[in-house]
Short mmCIF file of N, CA and C in Angstrom, two decimals:
data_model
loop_
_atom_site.label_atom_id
_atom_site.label_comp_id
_atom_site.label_asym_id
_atom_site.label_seq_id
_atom_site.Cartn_x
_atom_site.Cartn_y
_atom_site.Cartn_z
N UNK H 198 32.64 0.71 -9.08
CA UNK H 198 31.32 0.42 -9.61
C UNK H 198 30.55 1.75 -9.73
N UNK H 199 29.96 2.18 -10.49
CA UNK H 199 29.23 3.55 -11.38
C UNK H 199 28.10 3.16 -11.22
N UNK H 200 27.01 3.75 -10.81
CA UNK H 200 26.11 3.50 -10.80
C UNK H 200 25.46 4.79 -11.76
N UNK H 201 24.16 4.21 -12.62
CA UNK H 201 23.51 5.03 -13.97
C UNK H 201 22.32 5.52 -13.63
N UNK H 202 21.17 6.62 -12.95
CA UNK H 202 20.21 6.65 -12.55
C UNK H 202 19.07 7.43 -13.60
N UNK H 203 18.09 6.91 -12.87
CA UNK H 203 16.83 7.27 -13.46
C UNK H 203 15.72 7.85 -12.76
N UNK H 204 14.82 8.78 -12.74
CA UNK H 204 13.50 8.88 -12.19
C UNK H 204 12.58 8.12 -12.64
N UNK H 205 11.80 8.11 -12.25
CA UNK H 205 10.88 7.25 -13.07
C UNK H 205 9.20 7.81 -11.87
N UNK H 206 7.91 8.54 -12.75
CA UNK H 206 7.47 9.23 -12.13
C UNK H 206 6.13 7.91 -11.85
N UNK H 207 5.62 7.61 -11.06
CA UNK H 207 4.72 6.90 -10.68
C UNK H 207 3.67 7.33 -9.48
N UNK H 208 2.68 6.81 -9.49
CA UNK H 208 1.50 7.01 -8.38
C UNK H 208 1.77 7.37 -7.07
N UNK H 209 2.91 6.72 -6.50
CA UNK H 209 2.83 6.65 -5.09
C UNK H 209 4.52 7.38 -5.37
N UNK H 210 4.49 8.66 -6.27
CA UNK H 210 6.06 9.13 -6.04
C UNK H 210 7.00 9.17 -6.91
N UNK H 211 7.72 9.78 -6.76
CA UNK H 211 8.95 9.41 -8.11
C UNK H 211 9.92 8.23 -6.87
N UNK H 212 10.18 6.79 -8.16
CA UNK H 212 10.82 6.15 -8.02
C UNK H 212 12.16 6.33 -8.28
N UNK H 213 13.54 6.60 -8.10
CA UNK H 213 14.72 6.63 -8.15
C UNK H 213 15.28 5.24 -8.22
N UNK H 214 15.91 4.70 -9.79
CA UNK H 214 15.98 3.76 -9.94
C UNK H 214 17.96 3.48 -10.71
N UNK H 215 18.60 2.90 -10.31
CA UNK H 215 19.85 2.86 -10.52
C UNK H 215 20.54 1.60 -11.07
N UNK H 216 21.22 1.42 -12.34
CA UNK H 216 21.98 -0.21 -12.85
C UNK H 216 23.20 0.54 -12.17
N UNK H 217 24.21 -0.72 -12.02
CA UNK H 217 25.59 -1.27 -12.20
C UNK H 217 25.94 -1.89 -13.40
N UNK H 218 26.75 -2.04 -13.22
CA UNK H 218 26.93 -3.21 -14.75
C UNK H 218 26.58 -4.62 -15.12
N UNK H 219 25.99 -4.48 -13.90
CA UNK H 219 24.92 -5.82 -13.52
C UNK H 219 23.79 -5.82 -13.87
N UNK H 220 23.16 -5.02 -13.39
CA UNK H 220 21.62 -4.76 -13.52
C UNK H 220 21.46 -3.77 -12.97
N UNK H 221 19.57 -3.98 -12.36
CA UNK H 221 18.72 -3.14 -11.66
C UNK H 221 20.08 -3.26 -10.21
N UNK H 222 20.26 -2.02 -9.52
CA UNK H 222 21.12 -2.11 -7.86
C UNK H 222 20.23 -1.28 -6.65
N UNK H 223 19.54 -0.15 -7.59
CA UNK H 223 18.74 0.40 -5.94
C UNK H 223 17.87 1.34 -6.67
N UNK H 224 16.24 1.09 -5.90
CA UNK H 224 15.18 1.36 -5.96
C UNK H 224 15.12 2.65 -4.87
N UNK H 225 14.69 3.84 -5.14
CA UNK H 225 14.79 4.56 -3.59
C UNK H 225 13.07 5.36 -4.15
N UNK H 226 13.13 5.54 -3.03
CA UNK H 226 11.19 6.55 -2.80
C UNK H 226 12.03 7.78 -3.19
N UNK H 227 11.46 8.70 -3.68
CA UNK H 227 11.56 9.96 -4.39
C UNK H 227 12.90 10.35 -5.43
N UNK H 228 12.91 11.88 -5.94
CA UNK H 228 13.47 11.67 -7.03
C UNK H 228 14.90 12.23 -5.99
N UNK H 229 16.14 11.57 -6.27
CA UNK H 229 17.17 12.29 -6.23
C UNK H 229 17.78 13.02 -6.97
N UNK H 230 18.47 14.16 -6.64
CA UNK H 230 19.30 14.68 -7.23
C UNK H 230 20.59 14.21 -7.96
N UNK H 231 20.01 13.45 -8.89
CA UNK H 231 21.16 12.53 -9.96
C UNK H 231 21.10 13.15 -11.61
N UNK H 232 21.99 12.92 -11.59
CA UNK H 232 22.64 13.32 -13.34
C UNK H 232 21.28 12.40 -14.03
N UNK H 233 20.36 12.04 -14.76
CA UNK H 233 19.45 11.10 -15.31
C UNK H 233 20.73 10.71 -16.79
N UNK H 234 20.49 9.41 -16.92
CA UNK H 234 21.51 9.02 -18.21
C UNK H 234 20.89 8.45 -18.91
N UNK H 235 21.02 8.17 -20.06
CA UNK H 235 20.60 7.67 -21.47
C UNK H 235 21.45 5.87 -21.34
N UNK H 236 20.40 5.18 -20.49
CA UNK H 236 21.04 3.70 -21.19
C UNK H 236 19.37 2.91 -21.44
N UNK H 237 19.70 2.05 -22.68
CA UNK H 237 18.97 0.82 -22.63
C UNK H 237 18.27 0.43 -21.50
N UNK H 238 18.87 -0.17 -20.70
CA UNK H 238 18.55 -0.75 -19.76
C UNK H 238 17.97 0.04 -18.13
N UNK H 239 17.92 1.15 -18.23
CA UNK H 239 17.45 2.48 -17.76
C UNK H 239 16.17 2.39 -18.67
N UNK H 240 16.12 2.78 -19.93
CA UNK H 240 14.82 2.84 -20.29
C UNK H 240 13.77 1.74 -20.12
N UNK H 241 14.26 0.25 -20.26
CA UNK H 241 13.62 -1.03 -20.06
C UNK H 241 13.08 -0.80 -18.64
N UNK H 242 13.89 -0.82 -17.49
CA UNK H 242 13.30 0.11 -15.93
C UNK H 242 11.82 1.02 -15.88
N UNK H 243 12.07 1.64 -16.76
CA UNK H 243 11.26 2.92 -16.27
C UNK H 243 9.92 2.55 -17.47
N UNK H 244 10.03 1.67 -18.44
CA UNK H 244 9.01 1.28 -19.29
C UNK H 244 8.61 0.25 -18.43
N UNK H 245 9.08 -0.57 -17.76
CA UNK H 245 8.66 -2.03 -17.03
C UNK H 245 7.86 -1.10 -15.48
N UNK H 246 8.49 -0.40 -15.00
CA UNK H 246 7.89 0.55 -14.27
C UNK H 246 6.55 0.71 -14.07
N UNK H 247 6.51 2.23 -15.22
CA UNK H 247 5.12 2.44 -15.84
C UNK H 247 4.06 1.28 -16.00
N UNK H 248 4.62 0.47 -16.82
CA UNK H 248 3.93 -0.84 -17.16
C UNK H 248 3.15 -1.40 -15.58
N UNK H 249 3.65 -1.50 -14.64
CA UNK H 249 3.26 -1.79 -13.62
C UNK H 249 2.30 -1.11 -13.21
N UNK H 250 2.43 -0.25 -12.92
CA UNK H 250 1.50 0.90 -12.27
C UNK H 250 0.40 1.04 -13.34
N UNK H 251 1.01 0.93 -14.12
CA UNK H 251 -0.47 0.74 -15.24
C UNK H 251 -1.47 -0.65 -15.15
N UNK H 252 -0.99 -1.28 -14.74
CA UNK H 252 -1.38 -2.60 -14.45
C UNK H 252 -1.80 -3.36 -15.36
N UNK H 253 -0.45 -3.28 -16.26
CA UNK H 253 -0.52 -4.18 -17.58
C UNK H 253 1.05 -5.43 -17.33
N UNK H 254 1.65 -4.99 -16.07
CA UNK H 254 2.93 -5.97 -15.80
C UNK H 254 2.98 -6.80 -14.59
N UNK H 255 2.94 -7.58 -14.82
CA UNK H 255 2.86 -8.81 -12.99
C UNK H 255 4.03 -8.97 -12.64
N UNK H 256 4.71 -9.12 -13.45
CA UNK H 256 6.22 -9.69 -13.03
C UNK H 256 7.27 -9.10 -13.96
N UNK H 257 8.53 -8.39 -13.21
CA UNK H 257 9.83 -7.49 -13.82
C UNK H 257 10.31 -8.62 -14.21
N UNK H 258 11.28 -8.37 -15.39
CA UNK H 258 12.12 -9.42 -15.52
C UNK H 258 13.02 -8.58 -16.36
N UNK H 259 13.53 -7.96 -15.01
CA UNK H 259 14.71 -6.97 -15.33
C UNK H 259 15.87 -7.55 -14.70
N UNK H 260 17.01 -7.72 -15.19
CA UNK H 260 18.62 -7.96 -14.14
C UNK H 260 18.82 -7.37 -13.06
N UNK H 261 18.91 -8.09 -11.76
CA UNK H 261 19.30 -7.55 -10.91
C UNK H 261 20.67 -7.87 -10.09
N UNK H 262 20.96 -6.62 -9.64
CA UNK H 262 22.58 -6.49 -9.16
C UNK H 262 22.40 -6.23 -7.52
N UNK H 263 22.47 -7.43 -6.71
CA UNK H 263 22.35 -7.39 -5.89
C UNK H 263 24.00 -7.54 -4.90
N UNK H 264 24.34 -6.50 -4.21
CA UNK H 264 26.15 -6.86 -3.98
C UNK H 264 26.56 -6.67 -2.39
N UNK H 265 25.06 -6.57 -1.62
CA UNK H 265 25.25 -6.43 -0.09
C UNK H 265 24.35 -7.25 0.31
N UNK H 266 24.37 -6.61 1.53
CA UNK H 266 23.09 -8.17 2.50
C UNK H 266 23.70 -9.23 3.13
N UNK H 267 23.39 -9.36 4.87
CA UNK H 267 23.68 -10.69 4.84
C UNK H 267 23.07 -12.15 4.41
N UNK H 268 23.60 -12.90 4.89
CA UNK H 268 23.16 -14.04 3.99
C UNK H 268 21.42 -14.39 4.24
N UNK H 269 21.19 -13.91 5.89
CA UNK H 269 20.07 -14.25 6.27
C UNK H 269 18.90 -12.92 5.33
N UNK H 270 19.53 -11.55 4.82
CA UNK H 270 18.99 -10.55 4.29
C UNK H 270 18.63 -11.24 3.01
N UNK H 271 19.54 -11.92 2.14
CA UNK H 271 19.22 -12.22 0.86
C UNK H 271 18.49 -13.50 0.38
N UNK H 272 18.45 -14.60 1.77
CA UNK H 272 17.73 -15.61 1.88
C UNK H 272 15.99 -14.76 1.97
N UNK H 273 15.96 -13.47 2.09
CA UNK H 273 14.74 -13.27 2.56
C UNK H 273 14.27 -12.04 1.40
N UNK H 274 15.30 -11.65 0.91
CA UNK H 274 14.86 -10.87 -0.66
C UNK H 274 14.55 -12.31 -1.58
N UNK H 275 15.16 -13.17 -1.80
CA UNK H 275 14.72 -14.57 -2.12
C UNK H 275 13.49 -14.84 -2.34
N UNK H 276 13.16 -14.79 -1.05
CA UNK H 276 11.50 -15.24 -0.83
C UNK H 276 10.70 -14.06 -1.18
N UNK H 277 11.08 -13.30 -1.15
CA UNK H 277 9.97 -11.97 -1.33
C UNK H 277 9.96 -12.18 -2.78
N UNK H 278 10.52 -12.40 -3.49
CA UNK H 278 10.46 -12.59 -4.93
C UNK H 278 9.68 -13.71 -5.49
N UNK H 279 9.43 -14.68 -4.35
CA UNK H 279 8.47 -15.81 -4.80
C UNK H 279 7.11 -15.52 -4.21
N UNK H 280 6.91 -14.77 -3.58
CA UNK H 280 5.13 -14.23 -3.03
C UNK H 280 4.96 -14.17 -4.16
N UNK H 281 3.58 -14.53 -5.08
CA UNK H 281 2.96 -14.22 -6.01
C UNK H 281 2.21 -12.98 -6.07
N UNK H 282 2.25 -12.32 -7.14
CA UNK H 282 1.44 -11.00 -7.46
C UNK H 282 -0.10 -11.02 -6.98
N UNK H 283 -0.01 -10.00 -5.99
CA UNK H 283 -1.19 -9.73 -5.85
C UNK H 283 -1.84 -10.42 -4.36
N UNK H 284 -0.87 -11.54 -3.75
CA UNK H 284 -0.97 -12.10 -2.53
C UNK H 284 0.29 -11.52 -1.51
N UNK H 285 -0.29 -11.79 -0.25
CA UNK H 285 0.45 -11.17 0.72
C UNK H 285 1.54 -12.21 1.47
N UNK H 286 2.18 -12.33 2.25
CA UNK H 286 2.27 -13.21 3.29
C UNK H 286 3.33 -12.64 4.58
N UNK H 287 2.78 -12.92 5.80
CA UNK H 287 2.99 -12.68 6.96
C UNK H 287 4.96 -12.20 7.09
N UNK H 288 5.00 -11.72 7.96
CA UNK H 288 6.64 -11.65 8.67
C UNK H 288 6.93 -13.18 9.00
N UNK H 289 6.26 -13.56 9.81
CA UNK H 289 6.21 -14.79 10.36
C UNK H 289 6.51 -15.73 8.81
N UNK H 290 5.73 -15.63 8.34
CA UNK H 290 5.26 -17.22 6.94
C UNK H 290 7.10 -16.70 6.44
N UNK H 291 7.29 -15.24 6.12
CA UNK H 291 8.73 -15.58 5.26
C UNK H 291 9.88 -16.15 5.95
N UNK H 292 9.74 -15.53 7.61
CA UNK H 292 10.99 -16.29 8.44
C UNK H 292 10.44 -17.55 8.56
N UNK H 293 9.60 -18.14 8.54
CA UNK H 293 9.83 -19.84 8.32
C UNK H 293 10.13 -20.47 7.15
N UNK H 294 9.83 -19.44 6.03
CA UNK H 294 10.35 -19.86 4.83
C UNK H 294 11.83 -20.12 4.87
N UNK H 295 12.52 -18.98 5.21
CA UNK H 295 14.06 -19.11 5.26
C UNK H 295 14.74 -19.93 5.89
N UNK H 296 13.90 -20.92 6.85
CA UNK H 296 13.81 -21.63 8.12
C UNK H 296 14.46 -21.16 9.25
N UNK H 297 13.84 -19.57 9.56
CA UNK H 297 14.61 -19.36 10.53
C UNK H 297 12.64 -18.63 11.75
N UNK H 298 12.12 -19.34 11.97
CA UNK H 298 10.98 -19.70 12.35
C UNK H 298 10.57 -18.19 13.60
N UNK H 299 10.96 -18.00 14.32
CA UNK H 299 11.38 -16.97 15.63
C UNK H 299 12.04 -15.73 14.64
N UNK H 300 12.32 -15.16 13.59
CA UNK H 300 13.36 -14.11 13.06
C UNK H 300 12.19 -13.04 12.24
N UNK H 301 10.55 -13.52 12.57
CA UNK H 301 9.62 -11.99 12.39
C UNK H 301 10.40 -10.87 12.19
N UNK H 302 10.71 -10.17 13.16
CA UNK H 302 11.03 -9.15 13.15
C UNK H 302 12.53 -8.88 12.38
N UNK H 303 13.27 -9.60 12.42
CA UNK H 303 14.52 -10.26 11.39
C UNK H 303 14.30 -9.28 10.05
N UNK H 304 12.88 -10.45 10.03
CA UNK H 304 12.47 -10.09 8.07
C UNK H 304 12.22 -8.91 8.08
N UNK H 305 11.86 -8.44 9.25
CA UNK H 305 11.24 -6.91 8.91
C UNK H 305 12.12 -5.90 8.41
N UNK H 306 13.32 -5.95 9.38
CA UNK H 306 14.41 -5.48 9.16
C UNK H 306 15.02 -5.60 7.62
N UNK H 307 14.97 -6.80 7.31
CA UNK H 307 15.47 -6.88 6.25
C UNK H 307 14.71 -6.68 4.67
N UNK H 308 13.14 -6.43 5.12
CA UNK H 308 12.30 -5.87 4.11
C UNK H 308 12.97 -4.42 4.24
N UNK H 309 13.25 -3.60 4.89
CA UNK H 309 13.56 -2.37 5.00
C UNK H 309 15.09 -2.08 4.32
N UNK H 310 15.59 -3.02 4.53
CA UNK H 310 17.17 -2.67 4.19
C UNK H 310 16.95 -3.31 2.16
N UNK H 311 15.82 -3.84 1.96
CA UNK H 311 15.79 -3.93 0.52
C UNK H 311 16.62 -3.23 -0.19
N UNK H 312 17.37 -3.54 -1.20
CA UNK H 312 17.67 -2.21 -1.58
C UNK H 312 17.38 -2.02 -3.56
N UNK H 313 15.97 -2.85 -3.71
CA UNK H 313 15.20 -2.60 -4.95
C UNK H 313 13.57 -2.63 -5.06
N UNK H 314 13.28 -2.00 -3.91
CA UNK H 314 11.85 -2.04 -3.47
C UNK H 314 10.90 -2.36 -4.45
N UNK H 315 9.77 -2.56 -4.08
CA UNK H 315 8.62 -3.00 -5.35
C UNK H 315 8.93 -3.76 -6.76
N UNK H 316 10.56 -3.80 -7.18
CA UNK H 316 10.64 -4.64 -8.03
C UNK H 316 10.96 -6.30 -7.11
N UNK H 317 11.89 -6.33 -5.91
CA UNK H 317 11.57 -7.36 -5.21
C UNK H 317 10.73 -7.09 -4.41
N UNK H 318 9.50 -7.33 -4.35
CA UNK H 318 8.23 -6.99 -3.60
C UNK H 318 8.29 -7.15 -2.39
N UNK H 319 8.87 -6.19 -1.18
CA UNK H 319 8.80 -6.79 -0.17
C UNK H 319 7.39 -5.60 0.56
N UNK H 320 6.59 -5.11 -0.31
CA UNK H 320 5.31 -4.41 0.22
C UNK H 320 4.57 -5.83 0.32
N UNK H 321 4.30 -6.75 -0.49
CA UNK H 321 3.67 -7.76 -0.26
C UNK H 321 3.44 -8.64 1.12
N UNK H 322 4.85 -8.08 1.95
CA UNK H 322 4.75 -8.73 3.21
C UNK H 322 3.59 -7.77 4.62
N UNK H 323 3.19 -8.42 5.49
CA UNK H 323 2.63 -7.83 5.85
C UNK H 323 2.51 -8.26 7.69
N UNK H 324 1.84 -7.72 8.50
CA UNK H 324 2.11 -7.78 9.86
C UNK H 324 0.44 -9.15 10.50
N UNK H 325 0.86 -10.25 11.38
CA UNK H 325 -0.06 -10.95 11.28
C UNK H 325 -1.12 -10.55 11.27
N UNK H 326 -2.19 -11.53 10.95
CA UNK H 326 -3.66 -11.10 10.87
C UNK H 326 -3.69 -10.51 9.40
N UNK H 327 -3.20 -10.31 8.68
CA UNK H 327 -3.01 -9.20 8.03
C UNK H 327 -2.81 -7.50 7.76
N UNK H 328 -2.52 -7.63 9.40
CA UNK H 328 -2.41 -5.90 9.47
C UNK H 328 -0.88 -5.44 8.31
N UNK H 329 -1.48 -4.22 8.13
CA UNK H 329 -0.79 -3.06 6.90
C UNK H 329 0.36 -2.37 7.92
N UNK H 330 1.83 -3.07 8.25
CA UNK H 330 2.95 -2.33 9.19
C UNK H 330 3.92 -2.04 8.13
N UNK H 331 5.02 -0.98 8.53
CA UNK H 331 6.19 -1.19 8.17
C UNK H 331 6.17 -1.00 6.68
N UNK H 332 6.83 -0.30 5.94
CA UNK H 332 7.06 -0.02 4.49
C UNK H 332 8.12 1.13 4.28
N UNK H 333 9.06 1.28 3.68
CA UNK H 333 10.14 2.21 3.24
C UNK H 333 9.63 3.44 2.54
N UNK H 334 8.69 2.68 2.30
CA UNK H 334 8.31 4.42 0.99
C UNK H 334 6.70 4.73 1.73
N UNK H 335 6.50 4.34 3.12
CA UNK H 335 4.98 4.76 3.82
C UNK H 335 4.15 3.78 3.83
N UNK H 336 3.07 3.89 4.26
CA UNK H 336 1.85 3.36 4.63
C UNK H 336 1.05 3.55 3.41
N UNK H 337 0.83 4.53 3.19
CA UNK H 337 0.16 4.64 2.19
C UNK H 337 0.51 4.16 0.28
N UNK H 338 1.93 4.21 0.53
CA UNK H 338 1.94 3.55 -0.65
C UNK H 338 2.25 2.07 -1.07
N UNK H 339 2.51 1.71 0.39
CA UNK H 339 2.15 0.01 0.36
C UNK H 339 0.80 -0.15 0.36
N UNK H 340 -0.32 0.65 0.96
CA UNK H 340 -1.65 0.27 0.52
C UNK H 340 -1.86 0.29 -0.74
N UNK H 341 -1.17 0.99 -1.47
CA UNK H 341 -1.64 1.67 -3.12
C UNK H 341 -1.13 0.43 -3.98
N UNK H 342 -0.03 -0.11 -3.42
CA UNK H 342 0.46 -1.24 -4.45
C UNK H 342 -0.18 -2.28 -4.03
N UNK H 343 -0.67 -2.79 -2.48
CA UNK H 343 -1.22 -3.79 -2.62
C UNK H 343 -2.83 -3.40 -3.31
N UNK H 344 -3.24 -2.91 -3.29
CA UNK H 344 -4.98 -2.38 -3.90
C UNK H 344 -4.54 -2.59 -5.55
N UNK H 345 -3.51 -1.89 -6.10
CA UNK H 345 -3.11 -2.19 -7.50
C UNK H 345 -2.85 -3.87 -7.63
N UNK H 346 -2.26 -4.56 -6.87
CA UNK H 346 -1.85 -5.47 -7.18
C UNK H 346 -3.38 -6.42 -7.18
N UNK H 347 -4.05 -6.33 -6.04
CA UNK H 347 -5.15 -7.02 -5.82
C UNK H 347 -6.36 -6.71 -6.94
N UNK H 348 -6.33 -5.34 -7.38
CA UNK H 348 -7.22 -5.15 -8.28
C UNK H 348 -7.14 -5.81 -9.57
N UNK H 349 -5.53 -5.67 -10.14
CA UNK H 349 -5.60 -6.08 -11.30
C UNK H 349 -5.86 -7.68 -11.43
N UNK H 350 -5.29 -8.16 -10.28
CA UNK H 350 -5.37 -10.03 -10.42
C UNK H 350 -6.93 -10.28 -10.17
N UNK H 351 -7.52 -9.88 -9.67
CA UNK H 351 -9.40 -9.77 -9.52
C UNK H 351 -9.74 -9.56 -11.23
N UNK H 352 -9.42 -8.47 -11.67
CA UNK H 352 -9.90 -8.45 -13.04
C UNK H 352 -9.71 -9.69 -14.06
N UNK H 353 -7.59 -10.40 -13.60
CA UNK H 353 -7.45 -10.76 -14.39
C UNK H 353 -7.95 -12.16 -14.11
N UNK H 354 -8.31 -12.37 -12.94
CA UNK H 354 -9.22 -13.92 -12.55
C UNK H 354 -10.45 -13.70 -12.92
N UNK H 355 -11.12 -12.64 -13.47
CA UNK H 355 -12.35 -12.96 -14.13
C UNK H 355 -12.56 -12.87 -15.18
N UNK H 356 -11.19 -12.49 -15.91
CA UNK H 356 -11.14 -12.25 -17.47
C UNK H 356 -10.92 -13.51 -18.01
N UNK H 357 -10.34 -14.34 -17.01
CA UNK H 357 -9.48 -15.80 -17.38
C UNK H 357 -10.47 -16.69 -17.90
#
């Protein structure tokens, strides 16, 4: 399996973004030292990207190639994909989602081992109460996406 990469330069960093012959396979925080390639579906990435951060895109609906994880990891990329834009929800709320009720810290783990960050949103998750813990690419740029995310759905609930 070959994987095809891309930079892709955004707010909180250059995103490092990679297909298989599947799809989207791995999201990484900064730019690596990769060959950059000329595909379609590389450019759709890095336009759907931008688009985001611009805060003209709510939802990717890019292919994804997901080919590791255990079962309890991908039951919980799952759910991170159904948090709605722009809302948060607890460690706790996703391990009961998966019905595994006691596995908090589980999810945490397994928000971290993501391996397509911010396109399966697992910044959206967050530590009870709503405290701001835990993020792969920092603190600060899970604040930046949730403030982007919250800003634009505020605008777009009053534009509605």
């Amino acid at each position: 399996m070959s994987r095809r990469w891309t930079v892709v330069d955004t707010p909180i960093g250059p995103l490092s973004c990679a297909i298989d012959d599947i799809g989207l396979c791995s999201v990484q925080f900064g730019a690596l030292e990769v060959a950059q390639e000329v595909d379609p579906l590389l450019d759709d990435i890095a336009e759907q990207v931008r688009a985001y951060f611009a805060g003209e895109l709510v939802e990717f609906t890019l292919p994804v190639s997901v080919r590791r994880g255990s079962d309890f990891e991908r039951a919980v990329w799952a759910e991170l994909s159904r948090i709605p834009y722009g809302e948060t929800h607890t460690y706790g709320q996703v391990a009961r989602a998966v019905g595994e009720p006691d596995a908090a810290r589980a999810v945490g783990v397994a928000c971290n081992r993501n391996p397509v960050a911010v396109v399966v949103p697992c910044h959206r998750v967050v530590g009870a109460g709503g405290k701001l813990v835990g993020f792969g690419g920092g603190l600060p740029a899970k604040r930046h996406l949730l403030e982007l995310e919250a800003r634009v759905r505020m605008e777009h609930d009053w534009l509605a």
